[in-house]
Amino acid sequence: MIINASPRAPKSNSKQYAQLFSKYCSLNTEYCEVKKSNHLTLCQMIENYSDIVFVFPLYADSIPVTLLNFLKTLEENIPSKKPTISVVINCGFIEPYQNDIAVKMLQLYCSKNGYQFGSTLKIGSGEAILTTPFRIFLKAKMKKFAVSIVNRRYKNFQVTMPISKKMFIKASTIYWENYGKKNGISKEQMENMQIE
Ligand SMILES: Cc1cc2nc3c(=O)[nH]c(=O)nc-3n(C[C@H](O)[C@H](O)[C@H](O)COP(=O)(O)O)c2cc1C
């Protein structure tokens, strides 16, 4: 069972990562998105699966509130059979280690609530990597991640774009400035706290 817990699930990068996982996983998979109104339905479904893969972004060095709220509901609605929980997390910054704290939060949740923790795939440059030739590295890691779950030999993986931080910042600044321009928003407006 693949659970996309991105706050913008239908249009998310997480959705693309979930689709890739599904493609490379030789077991039958079911894809679901966390919505405000479907927590209980998801909790009921969970006991039918050997494994769950949570796919979500890093938000403010942590797990997004979409996932946090779902985990709270799951804590109160314990499935009769508990699957192994694996994680695909992607962040905007280039360093996969940015995701470490969020992964630890999931590991703590699993140990407190009696779930076995499975594999991890930490993705750096998660907003960009799929649109670059470096997606081949992402695909290779996703394949290994999927195989580790199928074989129940759980492991940790990470991937990012193999470029320098300086180059990453330069390229991403140009990207976001052009993105702003397309939407009639200047760099100064984007740097303003009123942007939301
Ligand atoms: C509110 C917010 C907070 C974010 N915080 C971080 C962060 O702390 N570190 C980081 O590397 N990326 C951060 N990002 C970037 C997202 O992790 C990145 O854009 C990701 O690809 C979004 O995935 P999604 O499309 O699956 O939701 C943040 C994005 C938003 C919108």
Coordinates of C-alpha atoms and ligand atoms in Angstrom, one line a residue:
M1 CA 0.0 0.0 0.0
I2 CA 1.5 3.3 -1.1
I3 CA 0.3 6.3 0.8
N4 CA 1.1 9.7 -0.6
A5 CA 1.1 12.2 2.3
S6 CA 2.0 15.3 0.4
P7 CA -0.2 18.3 1.2
R8 CA -0.5 18.8 -2.6
A9 CA -0.8 15.0 -3.3
P10 CA -2.6 15.1 -6.7
K11 CA 0.1 17.4 -8.2
S12 CA 3.0 16.4 -6.1
N13 CA 6.5 15.2 -6.8
S14 CA 5.6 12.5 -4.3
K15 CA 3.0 11.2 -6.7
Q16 CA 5.7 10.8 -9.4
Y17 CA 8.0 9.0 -6.9
A18 CA 5.0 6.7 -5.9
Q19 CA 4.4 5.9 -9.6
L20 CA 8.0 5.0 -10.1
F21 CA 7.9 2.8 -7.0
S22 CA 4.8 1.0 -8.3
K23 CA 6.5 0.5 -11.7
Y24 CA 9.6 -1.2 -10.1
C25 CA 7.8 -3.2 -7.4
S26 CA 7.0 -6.7 -8.6
L27 CA 4.3 -7.1 -5.9
N28 CA 0.7 -5.8 -6.4
T29 CA 0.5 -2.2 -5.1
E30 CA -2.4 0.1 -4.3
Y31 CA -1.9 3.9 -4.4
C32 CA -3.7 6.2 -2.0
E33 CA -3.5 9.8 -1.1
V34 CA -4.1 11.2 2.4
K35 CA -7.0 13.6 2.5
K36 CA -8.7 15.3 5.4
S37 CA -11.8 13.0 5.0
N38 CA -10.3 9.6 4.4
H39 CA -8.1 8.8 7.4
L40 CA -10.4 6.1 8.8
T41 CA -10.8 4.4 5.4
L42 CA -7.0 4.2 5.1
C43 CA -6.7 2.9 8.6
Q44 CA -9.1 0.1 7.8
M45 CA -7.3 -0.8 4.6
I46 CA -3.9 -1.0 6.2
E47 CA -4.4 -4.4 7.8
N48 CA -4.7 -6.0 4.4
Y49 CA -1.2 -5.2 3.4
S50 CA 2.2 -6.7 4.2
D51 CA 4.0 -3.3 3.7
I52 CA 3.2 0.3 3.6
V53 CA 5.3 2.9 1.8
F54 CA 4.7 6.4 3.0
V55 CA 5.8 8.9 0.3
F56 CA 6.0 12.5 1.4
P57 CA 8.0 15.7 1.2
L58 CA 10.2 17.4 3.9
Y59 CA 8.4 20.4 5.3
A60 CA 10.4 22.7 7.6
D61 CA 12.9 20.0 8.5
S62 CA 10.0 17.8 9.5
I63 CA 7.1 15.7 8.4
P64 CA 4.2 17.6 6.8
V65 CA 1.1 18.1 8.9
T66 CA -0.9 16.0 6.4
L67 CA 1.2 13.0 7.6
L68 CA 1.3 14.0 11.2
N69 CA -2.5 14.2 11.4
F70 CA -2.9 10.9 9.7
L71 CA -0.4 9.2 12.1
K72 CA -2.4 10.5 15.0
T73 CA -5.6 8.9 13.6
L74 CA -3.7 5.6 13.0
E75 CA -2.5 5.7 16.6
E76 CA -6.1 5.6 17.7
N77 CA -7.3 3.1 15.1
I78 CA -5.0 0.2 15.5
P79 CA -5.1 -2.3 12.6
S80 CA -5.5 -6.0 13.6
K81 CA -2.4 -6.8 11.6
K82 CA 0.5 -4.3 11.5
P83 CA 2.4 -4.0 8.2
T84 CA 6.1 -3.0 7.9
I85 CA 6.5 0.7 7.3
S86 CA 8.9 2.0 4.6
V87 CA 9.5 5.6 3.6
V88 CA 10.3 7.6 0.5
I89 CA 11.0 11.2 1.5
N90 CA 12.0 14.0 -0.9
C91 CA 13.3 17.5 0.0
G92 CA 14.0 20.6 -2.0
F93 CA 17.6 21.1 -0.9
I94 CA 20.4 19.1 -2.5
E95 CA 21.5 17.1 0.6
P96 CA 19.6 13.9 1.2
Y97 CA 20.6 14.1 4.9
Q98 CA 18.2 17.1 5.3
N99 CA 15.6 14.3 5.6
D100 CA 17.2 12.5 8.5
I101 CA 15.1 14.1 11.3
A102 CA 11.9 13.3 9.5
V103 CA 13.0 9.7 9.0
K104 CA 13.8 9.5 12.7
M105 CA 10.3 10.7 13.6
L106 CA 8.8 7.9 11.6
Q107 CA 11.2 5.4 13.2
L108 CA 10.2 6.6 16.6
Y109 CA 6.5 6.4 15.7
C110 CA 7.0 2.8 14.5
S111 CA 8.9 1.7 17.7
K112 CA 6.3 3.3 20.0
N113 CA 3.3 1.8 18.1
G114 CA 4.7 -1.6 17.4
Y115 CA 5.3 -1.4 13.6
Q116 CA 8.4 -2.9 12.0
F117 CA 10.4 -0.2 10.2
G118 CA 11.4 -1.2 6.7
S119 CA 13.5 0.6 4.0
T120 CA 14.2 4.3 3.5
L121 CA 14.8 6.2 0.3
K122 CA 16.0 9.8 1.0
I123 CA 15.9 12.1 -2.0
G124 CA 17.7 15.4 -2.2
S125 CA 16.9 17.9 -5.0
G126 CA 13.5 16.2 -5.0
E127 CA 11.8 19.1 -6.8
A128 CA 14.3 19.0 -9.7
I129 CA 15.9 15.7 -10.2
L130 CA 13.1 14.1 -12.2
T131 CA 13.3 16.8 -14.9
T132 CA 17.1 16.4 -15.4
P133 CA 19.2 13.6 -17.0
F134 CA 20.1 12.7 -13.4
R135 CA 16.8 11.0 -13.0
I136 CA 18.6 7.8 -14.1
F137 CA 20.3 7.8 -10.7
L138 CA 16.9 8.2 -9.0
K139 CA 15.4 5.4 -11.0
A140 CA 18.3 3.1 -10.1
K141 CA 17.9 3.8 -6.4
M142 CA 14.1 3.4 -6.6
K143 CA 14.5 0.0 -8.2
K144 CA 16.9 -1.1 -5.3
F145 CA 14.5 0.3 -2.8
A146 CA 11.6 -1.7 -4.3
V147 CA 13.6 -4.9 -4.4
S148 CA 14.6 -4.5 -0.8
I149 CA 10.9 -4.4 0.2
V150 CA 9.9 -7.3 -2.1
N151 CA 12.7 -9.5 -0.6
R152 CA 12.0 -8.2 2.9
R153 CA 15.7 -7.3 3.2
Y154 CA 15.1 -3.7 4.3
K155 CA 17.9 -1.2 3.7
N156 CA 18.5 2.6 3.5
F157 CA 19.1 4.4 0.3
Q158 CA 19.7 8.0 -0.7
V159 CA 20.1 9.9 -4.0
T160 CA 20.6 13.4 -5.2
M161 CA 21.9 15.3 -8.2
P162 CA 25.7 14.9 -8.5
I163 CA 26.5 18.6 -8.8
S164 CA 28.1 21.1 -6.5
K165 CA 26.0 23.1 -4.0
K166 CA 27.1 26.3 -5.7
M167 CA 25.9 25.0 -9.1
F168 CA 22.7 23.8 -7.5
I169 CA 21.9 27.1 -5.9
K170 CA 22.7 29.0 -9.2
A171 CA 20.5 26.7 -11.2
S172 CA 17.6 26.7 -8.7
T173 CA 17.7 30.5 -8.3
I174 CA 17.4 31.0 -12.1
Y175 CA 14.6 28.4 -12.1
W176 CA 12.5 30.0 -9.3
E177 CA 13.1 33.6 -10.6
N178 CA 11.8 32.5 -14.1
Y179 CA 8.9 30.7 -12.4
G180 CA 8.0 33.8 -10.5
K181 CA 8.2 35.9 -13.7
K182 CA 5.8 33.6 -15.5
N183 CA 3.4 34.2 -12.7
G184 CA 4.0 37.9 -12.5
I185 CA 5.9 37.7 -9.2
S186 CA 9.3 39.4 -8.6
K187 CA 12.2 38.0 -6.6
E188 CA 11.5 40.6 -3.8
Q189 CA 7.9 39.4 -3.6
M190 CA 9.0 35.8 -3.3
E191 CA 11.4 36.7 -0.5
N192 CA 8.6 38.5 1.4
M193 CA 6.7 36.7 4.2
Q194 CA 3.4 37.7 2.6
I195 CA 4.1 35.4 -0.3
E196 CA 1.5 32.8 0.9
Ligands
LIG1 C1 6.1 24.8 3.4 C2 7.3 24.1 2.8 C3 8.4 23.8 3.6 C4 9.5 23.1 3.0 N1 10.5 22.9 3.8 C5 11.7 22.3 3.3 C6 12.8 22.0 4.1 O1 12.8 22.3 5.3 N2 13.9 21.5 3.5 C7 13.9 21.2 2.2 O2 15.0 20.7 1.7 N3 12.9 21.4 1.4 C8 11.7 21.9 1.9 N4 10.6 22.2 1.1 C9 10.7 21.7 -0.3 C10 9.8 20.4 -0.5 O3 10.3 19.4 0.3 C11 10.0 20.0 -2.0 O4 9.5 21.1 -2.8 C12 9.3 18.7 -2.3 O5 9.8 18.3 -3.6 C13 7.8 18.8 -2.3 O6 7.3 17.5 -2.6 P1 5.8 17.2 -3.0 O7 5.6 17.8 -4.3 O8 5.7 15.8 -3.0 O9 4.9 17.9 -1.9 C14 9.5 22.8 1.6 C15 8.4 23.1 0.8 C16 7.3 23.8 1.4 C17 6.1 24.1 0.5

